[in-house]
Amino acid sequence: MYKQSEEQPAVEQLNYEPPCYEPPCCEPPGYEPPCYDPCFEPPCYTPEPYCHEHHVYPPNPPYDPCNPNTYACSVNMMDYGPNPFNVDIYQATLQNNTFRTALWTGCHLQMTLMCIPVCEEIGLEAHPNTDQFLCVAGGQGLVLMGDNKDHLGCRQLIGCNCGIFVPAGTWHNIINTGNVPLKLYSLYAPPHHPWGTVHTTRAEAEAAGD
């Protein structure tokens, strides 16, 4: 085994500390952040109803107008799971006009598209063994969540691009408070609805027990 010679000088320890990183100041001179007011109530959230109606990003070349996976083309509403699938999720969500349509169902994950008509709601529900994520693509509404269906302590206005995380066992409901259909997509882990689920209306979904 190699043994360091006692005559070999020890490595000198450098007492060097790198300079602290200071991010560049982006605020104008004399800027003071506003004071926090716990009693402040923000105004009603009134975003544009469909801010993703006109696509922000151009399609990647080469552009195939017959490919339903390119977002300049309409999406064929069917369940593509569990095969590999690529889609403009916002276009698919805005295109959907059914209460619920399963677009992809795998072994451990499911995505559905939802359209909530004006003055209607998803309905109070809880999924005991399923985590859920929802994202708004168009419209506005109100989300309510809580551990008890008689006490929904979490209430939040939602609009375009808002994400909603619903832990398993949490009671929740989403109400359309706007004047256009509320369009959103939902991810379930694990899947919650049967493969190929299509519910044209909420009444149809309730009749099917979903």
XYZ file of N, CA, C and O in Angstrom:
840
model
N 0.854 -1.196 0.000
C 0.000 0.000 0.000
C 0.887 1.242 0.000
O 1.881 1.294 0.711
N 0.491 2.175 -0.792
C 1.286 3.402 -0.892
C 1.176 4.198 0.395
O 0.090 4.376 0.945
N 2.291 4.666 0.886
C 2.332 5.474 2.105
C 3.053 6.767 1.795
O 4.151 6.760 1.259
N 2.388 7.853 2.135
C 2.976 9.154 1.845
C 4.206 9.377 2.707
O 4.210 9.084 3.907
N 5.243 9.831 2.083
C 6.485 10.099 2.804
C 6.286 11.234 3.786
O 5.586 12.206 3.508
N 6.874 11.046 4.975
C 6.742 12.093 5.983
C 7.458 13.369 5.546
O 7.150 14.452 6.011
N 8.451 13.216 4.630
C 9.184 14.384 4.176
C 8.424 15.172 3.116
O 8.762 16.298 2.818
N 7.379 14.550 2.529
C 6.613 15.246 1.487
C 5.756 16.341 2.113
O 5.039 16.084 3.077
N 5.863 17.539 1.632
C 5.091 18.642 2.250
C 3.593 18.435 2.053
O 3.143 17.930 1.024
N 2.852 18.783 3.084
C 1.391 18.658 3.007
C 0.835 19.704 2.052
O 1.436 20.763 1.846
N -0.306 19.380 1.470
C -0.941 20.313 0.543
C -1.422 21.529 1.313
O -2.102 21.410 2.333
N -1.075 22.673 0.842
C -1.434 23.905 1.535
C -2.923 24.195 1.360
O -3.451 24.137 0.249
N -3.620 24.435 2.430
C -5.035 24.761 2.398
C -5.203 26.238 2.080
O -4.668 27.094 2.773
N -5.948 26.512 1.017
C -6.166 27.895 0.627
C -7.385 28.453 1.348
O -8.467 27.860 1.300
N -7.210 29.533 2.029
C -8.320 30.204 2.699
C -8.980 31.176 1.725
O -8.876 32.386 1.854
N -9.640 30.595 0.721
C -10.240 31.422 -0.333
C -11.741 31.194 -0.379
O -12.202 30.059 -0.349
N -12.475 32.233 -0.374
C -13.921 32.162 -0.502
C -14.341 32.946 -1.739
O -13.958 34.106 -1.897
N -15.103 32.292 -2.628
C -15.530 33.016 -3.838
C -16.439 34.173 -3.465
O -17.117 34.156 -2.436
N -16.462 35.211 -4.263
C -17.324 36.363 -3.962
C -18.791 35.972 -4.029
O -19.192 35.102 -4.794
N -19.578 36.588 -3.192
C -21.010 36.294 -3.178
C -21.635 36.743 -4.495
O -21.288 37.803 -5.032
N -22.550 35.926 -4.969
C -23.243 36.280 -6.201
C -24.351 37.279 -5.898
O -25.178 37.046 -5.014
N -24.336 38.366 -6.587
C -25.387 39.360 -6.440
C -26.063 39.539 -7.793
O -25.432 39.985 -8.750
N -27.327 39.158 -7.894
C -28.008 39.314 -9.178
C -28.139 40.776 -9.556
O -28.209 41.658 -8.694
N -28.141 41.059 -10.840
C -28.275 42.457 -11.263
C -29.610 43.040 -10.854
O -30.634 42.361 -10.842
N -29.588 44.289 -10.483
C -30.808 44.953 -10.049
C -31.640 45.315 -11.274
O -31.152 45.975 -12.188
N -32.888 44.844 -11.276
C -33.767 45.116 -12.411
C -34.770 46.220 -12.108
O -35.610 46.547 -12.959
N -34.716 46.733 -10.910
C -35.680 47.758 -10.537
C -35.114 49.139 -10.829
O -33.904 49.362 -10.730
N -35.934 50.081 -11.187
C -35.452 51.444 -11.450
C -34.947 52.106 -10.176
O -35.328 51.713 -9.071
N -34.069 53.085 -10.288
C -33.556 53.767 -9.095
C -34.694 54.365 -8.266
O -35.655 54.912 -8.790
N -34.577 54.213 -6.969
C -35.586 54.770 -6.079
C -36.811 53.906 -5.937
O -37.792 54.313 -5.299
N -36.804 52.681 -6.507
C -37.980 51.813 -6.433
C -38.116 51.229 -5.034
O -37.142 50.775 -4.441
N -39.313 51.242 -4.504
C -39.612 50.613 -3.227
C -40.776 49.663 -3.425
O -41.811 50.042 -3.987
N -40.628 48.392 -2.992
C -41.729 47.446 -3.166
C -42.946 47.882 -2.363
O -42.819 48.506 -1.302
N -44.141 47.591 -2.858
C -45.343 47.986 -2.130
C -45.468 47.253 -0.809
O -45.018 46.118 -0.668
N -46.039 47.930 0.167
C -46.237 47.314 1.478
C -47.297 46.221 1.380
O -48.269 46.332 0.641
N -47.101 45.164 2.155
C -48.060 44.066 2.169
C -49.248 44.433 3.038
O -49.098 44.823 4.195
N -50.417 44.333 2.468
C -51.647 44.628 3.192
C -52.466 43.348 3.292
O -53.013 42.861 2.298
N -52.548 42.746 4.486
C -53.276 41.479 4.613
C -54.763 41.618 4.344
O -55.444 40.616 4.111
N -55.297 42.804 4.382
C -56.733 43.005 4.157
C -57.043 43.327 2.694
O -58.208 43.574 2.352
N -56.010 43.351 1.856
C -56.241 43.700 0.457
C -56.957 42.581 -0.272
O -56.601 41.415 -0.146
N -57.984 42.919 -1.007
C -58.699 41.947 -1.823
C -58.467 42.284 -3.286
O -58.797 43.385 -3.734
N -57.866 41.347 -4.060
C -57.600 41.640 -5.469
C -58.890 41.783 -6.249
O -59.926 41.225 -5.869
N -58.874 42.541 -7.329
C -60.089 42.686 -8.139
C -60.449 41.370 -8.807
O -59.648 40.442 -8.867
N -61.679 41.280 -9.299
C -62.131 40.068 -9.974
C -61.223 39.768 -11.163
O -60.807 40.672 -11.886
N -60.925 38.503 -11.352
C -60.033 38.084 -12.420
C -60.823 37.991 -13.715
O -61.733 37.187 -13.836
N -60.509 38.838 -14.674
C -61.247 38.856 -15.941
C -60.266 38.785 -17.106
O -59.968 39.784 -17.749
N -59.689 37.590 -17.354
C -58.761 37.463 -18.464
C -59.493 37.351 -19.789
O -60.720 37.250 -19.834
N -58.737 37.387 -20.873
C -59.323 37.117 -22.171
C -59.851 35.691 -22.175
O -59.223 34.781 -21.643
N -61.013 35.458 -22.739
C -61.617 34.130 -22.635
C -60.802 33.033 -23.288
O -60.742 31.927 -22.789
N -60.146 33.312 -24.398
C -59.362 32.294 -25.079
C -58.019 32.886 -25.502
O -57.828 33.287 -26.631
N -57.081 32.947 -24.574
C -55.804 33.565 -24.925
C -54.933 32.629 -25.737
O -53.897 33.033 -26.236
N -55.329 31.366 -25.893
C -54.557 30.432 -26.704
C -55.271 30.128 -28.019
O -54.931 29.192 -28.709
N -56.299 30.932 -28.335
C -57.038 30.677 -29.563
C -56.143 30.888 -30.783
O -56.212 30.162 -31.761
N -55.278 31.905 -30.731
C -54.307 32.139 -31.786
C -52.958 31.628 -31.291
O -52.470 32.055 -30.257
N -52.367 30.718 -32.030
C -51.174 30.032 -31.567
C -49.989 30.984 -31.492
O -49.763 31.782 -32.393
N -49.237 30.846 -30.411
C -48.098 31.718 -30.185
C -46.888 31.235 -30.968
O -46.120 32.023 -31.484
N -46.716 29.913 -31.052
C -45.526 29.360 -31.679
C -45.851 28.803 -33.065
O -46.847 28.110 -33.238
N -45.008 29.072 -34.054
C -45.244 28.508 -35.389
C -44.949 27.017 -35.386
O -44.173 26.536 -34.566
N -45.573 26.252 -36.275
C -45.300 24.816 -36.324
C -43.874 24.532 -36.735
O -43.261 25.290 -37.486
N -43.338 23.430 -36.215
C -41.967 23.068 -36.544
C -41.913 22.526 -37.969
O -42.696 21.666 -38.339
N -40.984 23.000 -38.794
C -40.866 22.465 -40.150
C -40.305 21.046 -40.104
O -39.559 20.712 -39.180
N -40.595 20.163 -41.090
C -41.553 20.429 -42.172
C -42.990 20.306 -41.669
O -43.295 19.446 -40.852
N -43.870 21.150 -42.143
C -45.260 21.186 -41.696
C -46.109 20.230 -42.525
O -46.086 20.276 -43.747
N -46.813 19.353 -41.857
C -47.679 18.387 -42.515
C -49.123 18.729 -42.193
O -49.572 18.497 -41.066
N -49.890 19.286 -43.102
C -51.262 19.699 -42.791
C -52.193 18.533 -42.504
O -53.280 18.730 -41.979
N -51.794 17.314 -42.841
C -52.647 16.144 -42.593
C -52.294 15.441 -41.293
O -52.914 14.435 -40.945
N -51.302 15.922 -40.582
C -50.885 15.292 -39.335
C -51.676 15.890 -38.176
O -51.523 17.069 -37.871
N -52.533 15.106 -37.513
C -53.341 15.664 -36.415
C -52.523 16.058 -35.215
O -53.006 16.718 -34.315
N -51.242 15.668 -35.173
C -50.388 16.013 -34.046
C -49.725 17.363 -34.204
O -49.047 17.828 -33.297
N -49.849 18.005 -35.362
C -49.344 19.360 -35.507
C -50.476 20.315 -35.188
O -51.594 20.143 -35.645
N -50.152 21.336 -34.398
C -51.229 22.098 -33.799
C -51.853 23.133 -34.715
O -52.696 23.899 -34.272
N -51.467 23.193 -35.980
C -52.187 24.048 -36.906
C -53.355 23.293 -37.522
O -54.071 23.820 -38.346
N -53.529 22.036 -37.125
C -54.592 21.183 -37.649
C -55.501 20.773 -36.496
O -55.081 20.721 -35.360
N -56.744 20.446 -36.796
C -57.649 19.997 -35.744
C -57.239 18.611 -35.259
O -56.585 17.844 -35.968
N -57.635 18.284 -34.042
C -57.276 17.022 -33.415
C -58.459 16.079 -33.497
O -59.594 16.461 -33.193
N -58.219 14.866 -33.916
C -59.257 13.845 -33.952
C -59.536 13.387 -32.527
O -58.662 12.838 -31.859
N -60.740 13.620 -32.035
C -61.071 13.334 -30.645
C -61.282 11.834 -30.438
O -62.339 11.289 -30.767
N -60.258 11.178 -29.905
C -60.317 9.755 -29.577
C -59.260 9.482 -28.517
O -58.425 10.348 -28.225
N -59.306 8.308 -27.930
C -58.338 7.937 -26.902
C -57.127 7.302 -27.585
O -57.212 6.210 -28.130
N -55.979 8.002 -27.535
C -54.777 7.546 -28.218
C -53.901 6.661 -27.333
O -52.886 6.134 -27.803
N -54.239 6.523 -26.054
C -53.409 5.725 -25.166
C -53.631 4.238 -25.354
O -54.671 3.823 -25.857
N -52.681 3.432 -24.922
C -51.419 3.838 -24.274
C -50.256 4.021 -25.241
O -49.100 3.887 -24.852
N -50.541 4.308 -26.512
C -49.467 4.493 -27.490
C -48.777 5.839 -27.287
O -49.384 6.785 -26.778
N -47.527 5.966 -27.707
C -46.865 7.277 -27.665
C -47.673 8.294 -28.465
O -48.180 7.983 -29.539
N -47.768 9.492 -27.946
C -48.664 10.485 -28.548
C -48.129 11.875 -28.282
O -47.631 12.172 -27.189
N -48.234 12.734 -29.281
C -47.817 14.120 -29.148
C -48.930 15.008 -29.688
O -49.491 14.734 -30.751
N -49.263 16.062 -28.954
C -50.399 16.890 -29.349
C -50.223 18.293 -28.792
O -49.561 18.490 -27.765
N -50.782 19.285 -29.477
C -50.895 20.626 -28.910
C -52.047 20.576 -27.926
O -53.211 20.586 -28.292
N -51.715 20.514 -26.667
C -52.722 20.262 -25.647
C -53.719 21.407 -25.529
O -54.890 21.207 -25.216
N -53.266 22.634 -25.816
C -54.184 23.764 -25.722
C -55.170 23.767 -26.883
O -56.354 24.051 -26.693
N -54.699 23.444 -28.071
C -55.633 23.402 -29.190
C -56.666 22.304 -28.982
O -57.854 22.496 -29.229
N -56.205 21.128 -28.528
C -57.130 20.028 -28.297
C -58.173 20.402 -27.250
O -59.356 20.092 -27.391
N -57.729 21.092 -26.199
C -58.658 21.478 -25.132
C -59.674 22.491 -25.628
O -60.867 22.389 -25.326
N -59.224 23.482 -26.392
C -60.138 24.491 -26.911
C -61.072 23.912 -27.971
O -62.204 24.370 -28.123
N -60.612 22.905 -28.679
C -61.433 22.291 -29.718
C -62.551 21.438 -29.132
O -63.620 21.296 -29.728
N -62.312 20.874 -27.954
C -63.284 19.972 -27.354
C -64.542 20.711 -26.911
O -64.469 21.763 -26.276
N -65.693 20.140 -27.208
C -66.978 20.722 -26.796
C -67.821 19.761 -25.967
O -69.001 20.015 -25.746
N -67.232 18.653 -25.528
C -67.957 17.703 -24.696
C -67.631 17.956 -23.230
O -66.592 18.533 -22.897
N -68.500 17.490 -22.361
C -68.252 17.640 -20.931
C -66.960 16.929 -20.535
O -66.165 17.450 -19.750
N -66.751 15.737 -21.107
C -65.506 15.012 -20.814
C -65.180 14.072 -21.965
O -66.038 13.316 -22.426
N -63.948 14.123 -22.432
C -63.461 13.200 -23.451
C -62.066 12.741 -23.062
O -61.183 13.574 -22.811
N -61.859 11.435 -22.989
C -60.532 10.885 -22.698
C -59.694 10.936 -23.966
O -60.060 10.356 -24.986
N -58.557 11.640 -23.900
C -57.683 11.765 -25.061
C -56.503 10.809 -24.988
O -55.949 10.424 -26.008
N -56.104 10.429 -23.761
C -54.992 9.483 -23.619
C -55.137 8.754 -22.297
O -55.218 9.370 -21.232
N -55.184 7.424 -22.372
C -55.296 6.588 -21.172
C -54.191 5.550 -21.191
O -54.109 4.723 -22.115
N -53.312 5.614 -20.201
C -52.236 4.639 -20.068
C -52.446 3.774 -18.838
O -53.532 3.749 -18.239
N -51.389 3.076 -18.455
C -51.480 2.207 -17.277
C -51.429 3.003 -15.976
O -52.011 2.586 -14.971
N -50.753 4.146 -15.988
C -50.544 4.898 -14.749
C -50.992 6.355 -14.849
O -50.897 7.084 -13.863
N -51.445 6.786 -16.018
C -51.801 8.188 -16.220
C -52.918 8.293 -17.247
O -53.008 7.471 -18.161
N -53.753 9.304 -17.079
C -54.846 9.543 -18.028
C -55.040 11.041 -18.207
O -54.931 11.808 -17.245
N -55.321 11.455 -19.449
C -55.647 12.846 -19.719
C -57.034 12.922 -20.329
O -57.351 12.190 -21.272
N -57.871 13.793 -19.778
C -59.198 14.036 -20.333
C -59.352 15.517 -20.636
O -58.697 16.362 -20.024
N -60.213 15.823 -21.587
C -60.557 17.198 -21.933
C -61.953 17.486 -21.410
O -62.833 16.632 -21.480
N -62.164 18.702 -20.899
C -63.458 19.052 -20.330
C -63.931 20.407 -20.853
O -63.119 21.306 -21.100
N -65.231 20.523 -21.012
C -65.865 21.780 -21.405
C -67.063 21.998 -20.484
O -68.025 21.223 -20.521
N -66.992 23.047 -19.662
C -68.047 23.345 -18.697
C -68.857 24.519 -19.235
O -68.331 25.631 -19.360
N -70.134 24.305 -19.569
C -70.947 25.398 -20.118
C -71.116 26.540 -19.124
O -70.848 26.402 -17.921
N -71.558 27.681 -19.628
C -71.785 28.865 -18.804
C -72.816 28.532 -17.721
O -73.833 27.877 -17.979
N -72.514 28.990 -16.486
C -73.392 28.818 -15.322
C -73.512 27.365 -14.872
O -74.386 27.040 -14.066
N -72.629 26.482 -15.359
C -72.653 25.098 -14.895
C -71.359 24.773 -14.158
O -70.478 25.625 -14.018
N -71.250 23.539 -13.682
C -70.114 23.141 -12.854
C -69.763 21.685 -13.111
O -70.532 20.940 -13.742
N -68.585 21.288 -12.627
C -68.188 19.885 -12.735
C -69.015 19.033 -11.795
O -69.411 17.920 -12.124
N -69.293 19.571 -10.614
C -70.012 18.807 -9.600
C -69.071 18.396 -8.484
O -67.922 18.008 -8.733
N -69.550 18.461 -7.255
C -68.726 18.131 -6.093
C -68.384 16.647 -6.105
O -69.265 15.799 -6.205
N -67.080 16.349 -5.998
C -66.633 14.958 -6.059
C -65.295 14.821 -5.356
O -64.632 15.821 -5.038
N -64.913 13.575 -5.101
C -63.613 13.251 -4.515
C -63.160 11.916 -5.089
O -63.974 11.015 -5.293
N -61.857 11.796 -5.345
C -61.276 10.566 -5.872
C -60.371 9.974 -4.790
O -59.261 10.473 -4.590
N -60.800 8.929 -4.101
C -60.052 8.422 -2.940
C -58.625 7.979 -3.251
O -57.731 8.156 -2.431
N -58.396 7.411 -4.430
C -57.090 6.825 -4.724
C -56.404 7.462 -5.930
O -55.477 6.876 -6.479
N -56.858 8.640 -6.323
C -56.329 9.250 -7.539
C -55.960 10.710 -7.302
O -56.788 11.486 -6.841
N -54.721 11.064 -7.608
C -54.322 12.469 -7.652
C -54.771 13.055 -8.986
O -54.804 12.354 -10.006
N -55.092 14.343 -8.986
C -55.602 14.978 -10.200
C -54.959 16.348 -10.388
O -54.732 17.086 -9.425
N -54.670 16.661 -11.642
C -54.173 17.986 -12.013
C -55.044 18.517 -13.142
O -55.315 17.816 -14.115
N -55.511 19.757 -13.014
C -56.313 20.392 -14.048
C -55.652 21.699 -14.461
O -55.043 22.388 -13.641
N -55.807 22.055 -15.736
C -55.254 23.298 -16.247
C -56.280 23.956 -17.156
O -56.880 23.287 -18.012
N -56.491 25.255 -16.972
C -57.484 26.007 -17.733
C -56.859 26.503 -19.031
O -55.804 27.139 -19.024
N -57.531 26.237 -20.150
C -57.076 26.722 -21.451
C -57.911 27.894 -21.938
O -57.455 28.679 -22.770
N -59.126 28.045 -21.439
C -59.977 29.150 -21.859
C -61.143 29.331 -20.911
O -61.642 28.381 -20.320
N -61.558 30.584 -20.735
C -62.661 30.886 -19.835
C -62.180 31.208 -18.431
O -60.984 31.340 -18.171
N -63.110 31.316 -17.513
C -62.767 31.591 -16.126
C -63.789 30.928 -15.217
O -64.894 30.587 -15.632
N -63.381 30.733 -13.966
C -64.269 30.035 -13.053
C -63.815 30.161 -11.618
O -62.956 30.989 -11.272
N -64.375 29.315 -10.790
C -64.087 29.282 -9.352
C -63.843 27.840 -8.961
O -64.655 26.968 -9.272
N -62.710 27.581 -8.285
C -62.411 26.245 -7.797
C -62.600 26.220 -6.291
O -62.243 27.172 -5.587
N -63.214 25.139 -5.800
C -63.434 24.946 -4.374
C -62.875 23.583 -3.993
O -63.139 22.581 -4.661
N -62.104 23.535 -2.889
C -61.511 22.282 -2.428
C -61.504 22.232 -0.910
O -61.456 23.269 -0.247
N -61.552 21.025 -0.386
C -61.489 20.833 1.054
C -61.509 19.364 1.407
O -61.858 18.507 0.585
N -61.140 19.059 2.663
C -61.130 17.672 3.126
C -62.522 17.170 3.453
O -62.741 15.967 3.555
N -63.459 18.101 3.623
C -64.838 17.748 3.959
C -65.758 18.391 2.938
O -65.615 19.576 2.630
N -66.712 17.623 2.420
C -67.586 18.170 1.388
C -68.487 19.283 1.911
O -69.038 20.055 1.123
N -68.638 19.368 3.237
C -69.443 20.433 3.830
C -68.602 21.642 4.228
O -69.140 22.636 4.720
N -67.295 21.541 4.044
C -66.416 22.663 4.376
C -65.309 22.740 3.338
O -64.261 22.098 3.471
N -65.536 23.500 2.289
C -64.563 23.670 1.212
C -63.802 24.965 1.461
O -64.157 26.030 0.964
N -62.773 24.870 2.284
C -62.055 26.067 2.721
C -61.192 26.703 1.659
O -60.881 27.886 1.747
N -60.780 25.942 0.650
C -59.931 26.494 -0.413
C -60.811 26.982 -1.547
O -61.475 26.189 -2.221
N -60.841 28.299 -1.776
C -61.640 28.906 -2.845
C -60.753 29.862 -3.623
O -60.107 30.716 -3.037
N -60.713 29.694 -4.933
C -59.815 30.500 -5.743
C -60.402 30.726 -7.125
O -60.909 29.804 -7.757
N -60.352 31.998 -7.584
C -60.736 32.295 -8.954
C -59.669 31.754 -9.899
O -58.474 31.810 -9.603
N -60.091 31.215 -11.028
C -59.155 30.633 -11.976
C -59.419 31.200 -13.365
O -60.545 31.594 -13.692
N -58.371 31.255 -14.175
C -58.461 31.714 -15.549
C -57.443 30.990 -16.387
O -56.842 29.993 -15.961
N -57.225 31.482 -17.588
C -56.339 30.831 -18.548
C -54.954 30.590 -17.953
O -54.367 31.468 -17.333
N -54.456 29.357 -18.125
C -53.137 28.899 -17.667
C -53.095 28.561 -16.192
O -52.034 28.187 -15.689
N -54.193 28.687 -15.461
C -54.193 28.320 -14.045
C -54.130 26.799 -13.900
O -54.866 26.070 -14.573
N -53.248 26.329 -13.029
C -53.141 24.907 -12.732
C -53.748 24.602 -11.372
O -53.600 25.383 -10.429
N -54.429 23.474 -11.257
C -55.123 23.086 -10.032
C -54.665 21.685 -9.644
O -54.811 20.741 -10.428
N -54.112 21.541 -8.457
C -53.658 20.244 -7.960
C -54.651 19.744 -6.915
O -54.916 20.430 -5.925
N -55.174 18.549 -7.143
C -56.183 17.979 -6.248
C -55.634 16.667 -5.688
O -55.596 15.646 -6.394
N -55.194 16.649 -4.426
C -54.695 15.394 -3.847
C -55.810 14.367 -3.716
O -56.993 14.708 -3.624
N -55.440 13.105 -3.730
C -56.414 12.029 -3.584
C -57.222 12.213 -2.299
O -56.674 12.561 -1.254
N -58.514 12.009 -2.388
C -59.399 12.129 -1.237
C -59.909 13.525 -0.973
O -60.703 13.725 -0.054
N -59.489 14.512 -1.753
C -59.906 15.898 -1.550
C -61.205 16.172 -2.300
O -61.319 15.884 -3.490
N -62.175 16.739 -1.601
C -63.423 17.142 -2.246
C -63.165 18.402 -3.064
O -62.477 19.317 -2.615
N -63.729 18.438 -4.256
C -63.463 19.576 -5.125
C -64.612 19.789 -6.098
O -65.379 18.878 -6.407
N -64.694 21.020 -6.574
C -65.686 21.393 -7.577
C -65.141 22.599 -8.338
O -64.385 23.404 -7.788
N -65.514 22.701 -9.604
C -65.143 23.850 -10.422
C -66.404 24.398 -11.073
O -67.144 23.648 -11.717
N -66.628 25.692 -10.897
C -67.838 26.353 -11.385
C -67.448 27.362 -12.453
O -66.497 28.137 -12.273
N -68.167 27.355 -13.552
C -67.942 28.340 -14.609
C -68.613 29.642 -14.198
O -69.833 29.721 -14.095
N -67.806 30.676 -13.964
C -68.330 31.980 -13.557
C -68.257 33.003 -14.692
O -68.579 34.164 -14.484
N -67.820 32.581 -15.875
C -67.664 33.502 -16.980
C -68.852 33.483 -17.925
O -69.900 32.886 -17.637
N -68.684 34.124 -19.062
C -69.754 34.187 -20.057
C -69.419 33.397 -21.314
O -70.041 33.575 -22.357
N -68.391 32.539 -21.225
C -68.037 31.617 -22.302
C -67.774 30.254 -21.663
O -67.545 30.155 -20.460
N -67.799 29.167 -22.452
C -67.499 27.847 -21.882
C -66.115 27.821 -21.227
O -65.163 28.415 -21.724
N -66.039 27.140 -20.105
C -64.773 26.956 -19.394
C -64.122 25.682 -19.927
O -64.674 24.588 -19.786
N -62.947 25.835 -20.541
C -62.293 24.698 -21.169
C -61.013 24.377 -20.413
O -60.177 25.259 -20.175
N -60.862 23.118 -20.059
C -59.698 22.687 -19.302
C -59.361 21.244 -19.634
O -60.183 20.508 -20.177
N -58.128 20.868 -19.306
C -57.748 19.464 -19.411
C -57.367 18.951 -18.033
O -56.964 19.717 -17.150
N -57.513 17.646 -17.857
C -57.312 17.045 -16.551
C -56.414 15.823 -16.673
O -56.566 15.013 -17.587
N -55.463 15.708 -15.746
C -54.583 14.544 -15.665
C -54.906 13.767 -14.408
O -54.982 14.341 -13.313
N -55.111 12.463 -14.561
C -55.378 11.568 -13.433
C -54.215 10.591 -13.294
O -53.732 10.042 -14.281
N -53.783 10.364 -12.051
C -52.735 9.380 -11.789
C -53.102 8.597 -10.524
O -53.070 9.169 -9.442
N -53.481 7.321 -10.669
C -53.640 6.538 -11.898
C -54.932 6.923 -12.630
O -55.691 7.764 -12.134
N -55.202 6.323 -13.806
C -56.420 6.653 -14.553
C -57.673 6.472 -13.703
O -57.759 5.566 -12.866
N -58.642 7.340 -13.947
C -59.884 7.308 -13.170
C -61.082 6.850 -14.001
O -62.008 6.231 -13.468
N -61.083 7.163 -15.289
C -62.200 6.815 -16.161
C -61.806 5.681 -17.105
O -60.626 5.503 -17.412
N -62.786 4.917 -17.597
C -62.470 3.834 -18.541
C -61.856 4.385 -19.822
O -62.088 5.526 -20.213
N -61.080 3.528 -20.479
C -60.463 3.901 -21.748
C -61.549 4.309 -22.749
O -62.594 3.665 -22.858
N -61.319 5.392 -23.477
C -62.249 5.823 -24.504
C -63.476 6.546 -23.994
O -64.440 6.745 -24.741
N -63.450 6.995 -22.741
C -64.620 7.673 -22.160
C -64.971 8.940 -22.928
O -64.095 9.768 -23.199
N -66.247 9.091 -23.269
C -66.779 10.315 -23.855
C -68.129 10.595 -23.203
O -69.051 9.785 -23.300
N -68.211 11.727 -22.504
C -69.469 12.178 -21.896
C -69.836 13.502 -22.539
O -69.158 14.506 -22.326
N -70.895 13.504 -23.301
C -71.295 14.725 -23.991
C -71.751 15.789 -23.013
O -71.457 16.979 -23.188
N -72.460 15.397 -21.954
C -72.989 16.333 -20.965
C -72.675 15.821 -19.566
O -72.322 14.651 -19.373
N -72.864 16.695 -18.571
C -72.670 16.291 -17.188
C -73.709 15.250 -16.803
O -73.400 14.295 -16.068
N -74.935 15.391 -17.280
C -75.978 14.413 -16.966
C -75.601 13.036 -17.476
O -75.820 12.018 -16.801
N -74.982 12.985 -18.636
C -74.538 11.705 -19.183
C -73.433 11.109 -18.324
O -73.386 9.896 -18.111
N -72.527 11.962 -17.828
C -71.453 11.490 -16.974
C -71.997 10.936 -15.657
O -71.551 9.899 -15.172
N -72.967 11.636 -15.063
C -73.554 11.193 -13.810
C -74.333 9.891 -14.010
O -74.346 9.018 -13.138
N -74.987 9.737 -15.165
C -75.725 8.511 -15.452
C -74.774 7.310 -15.574
O -75.128 6.180 -15.245
N -73.537 7.585 -16.046
C -72.548 6.527 -16.193
C -71.809 6.254 -14.872
O -70.987 5.338 -14.798
N -72.076 7.073 -13.853
C -71.438 6.886 -12.558
C -70.063 7.472 -12.466
O -69.298 7.159 -11.546
N -69.689 8.374 -13.405
C -68.370 9.025 -13.370
C -68.483 10.453 -12.874
O -69.423 11.151 -13.200
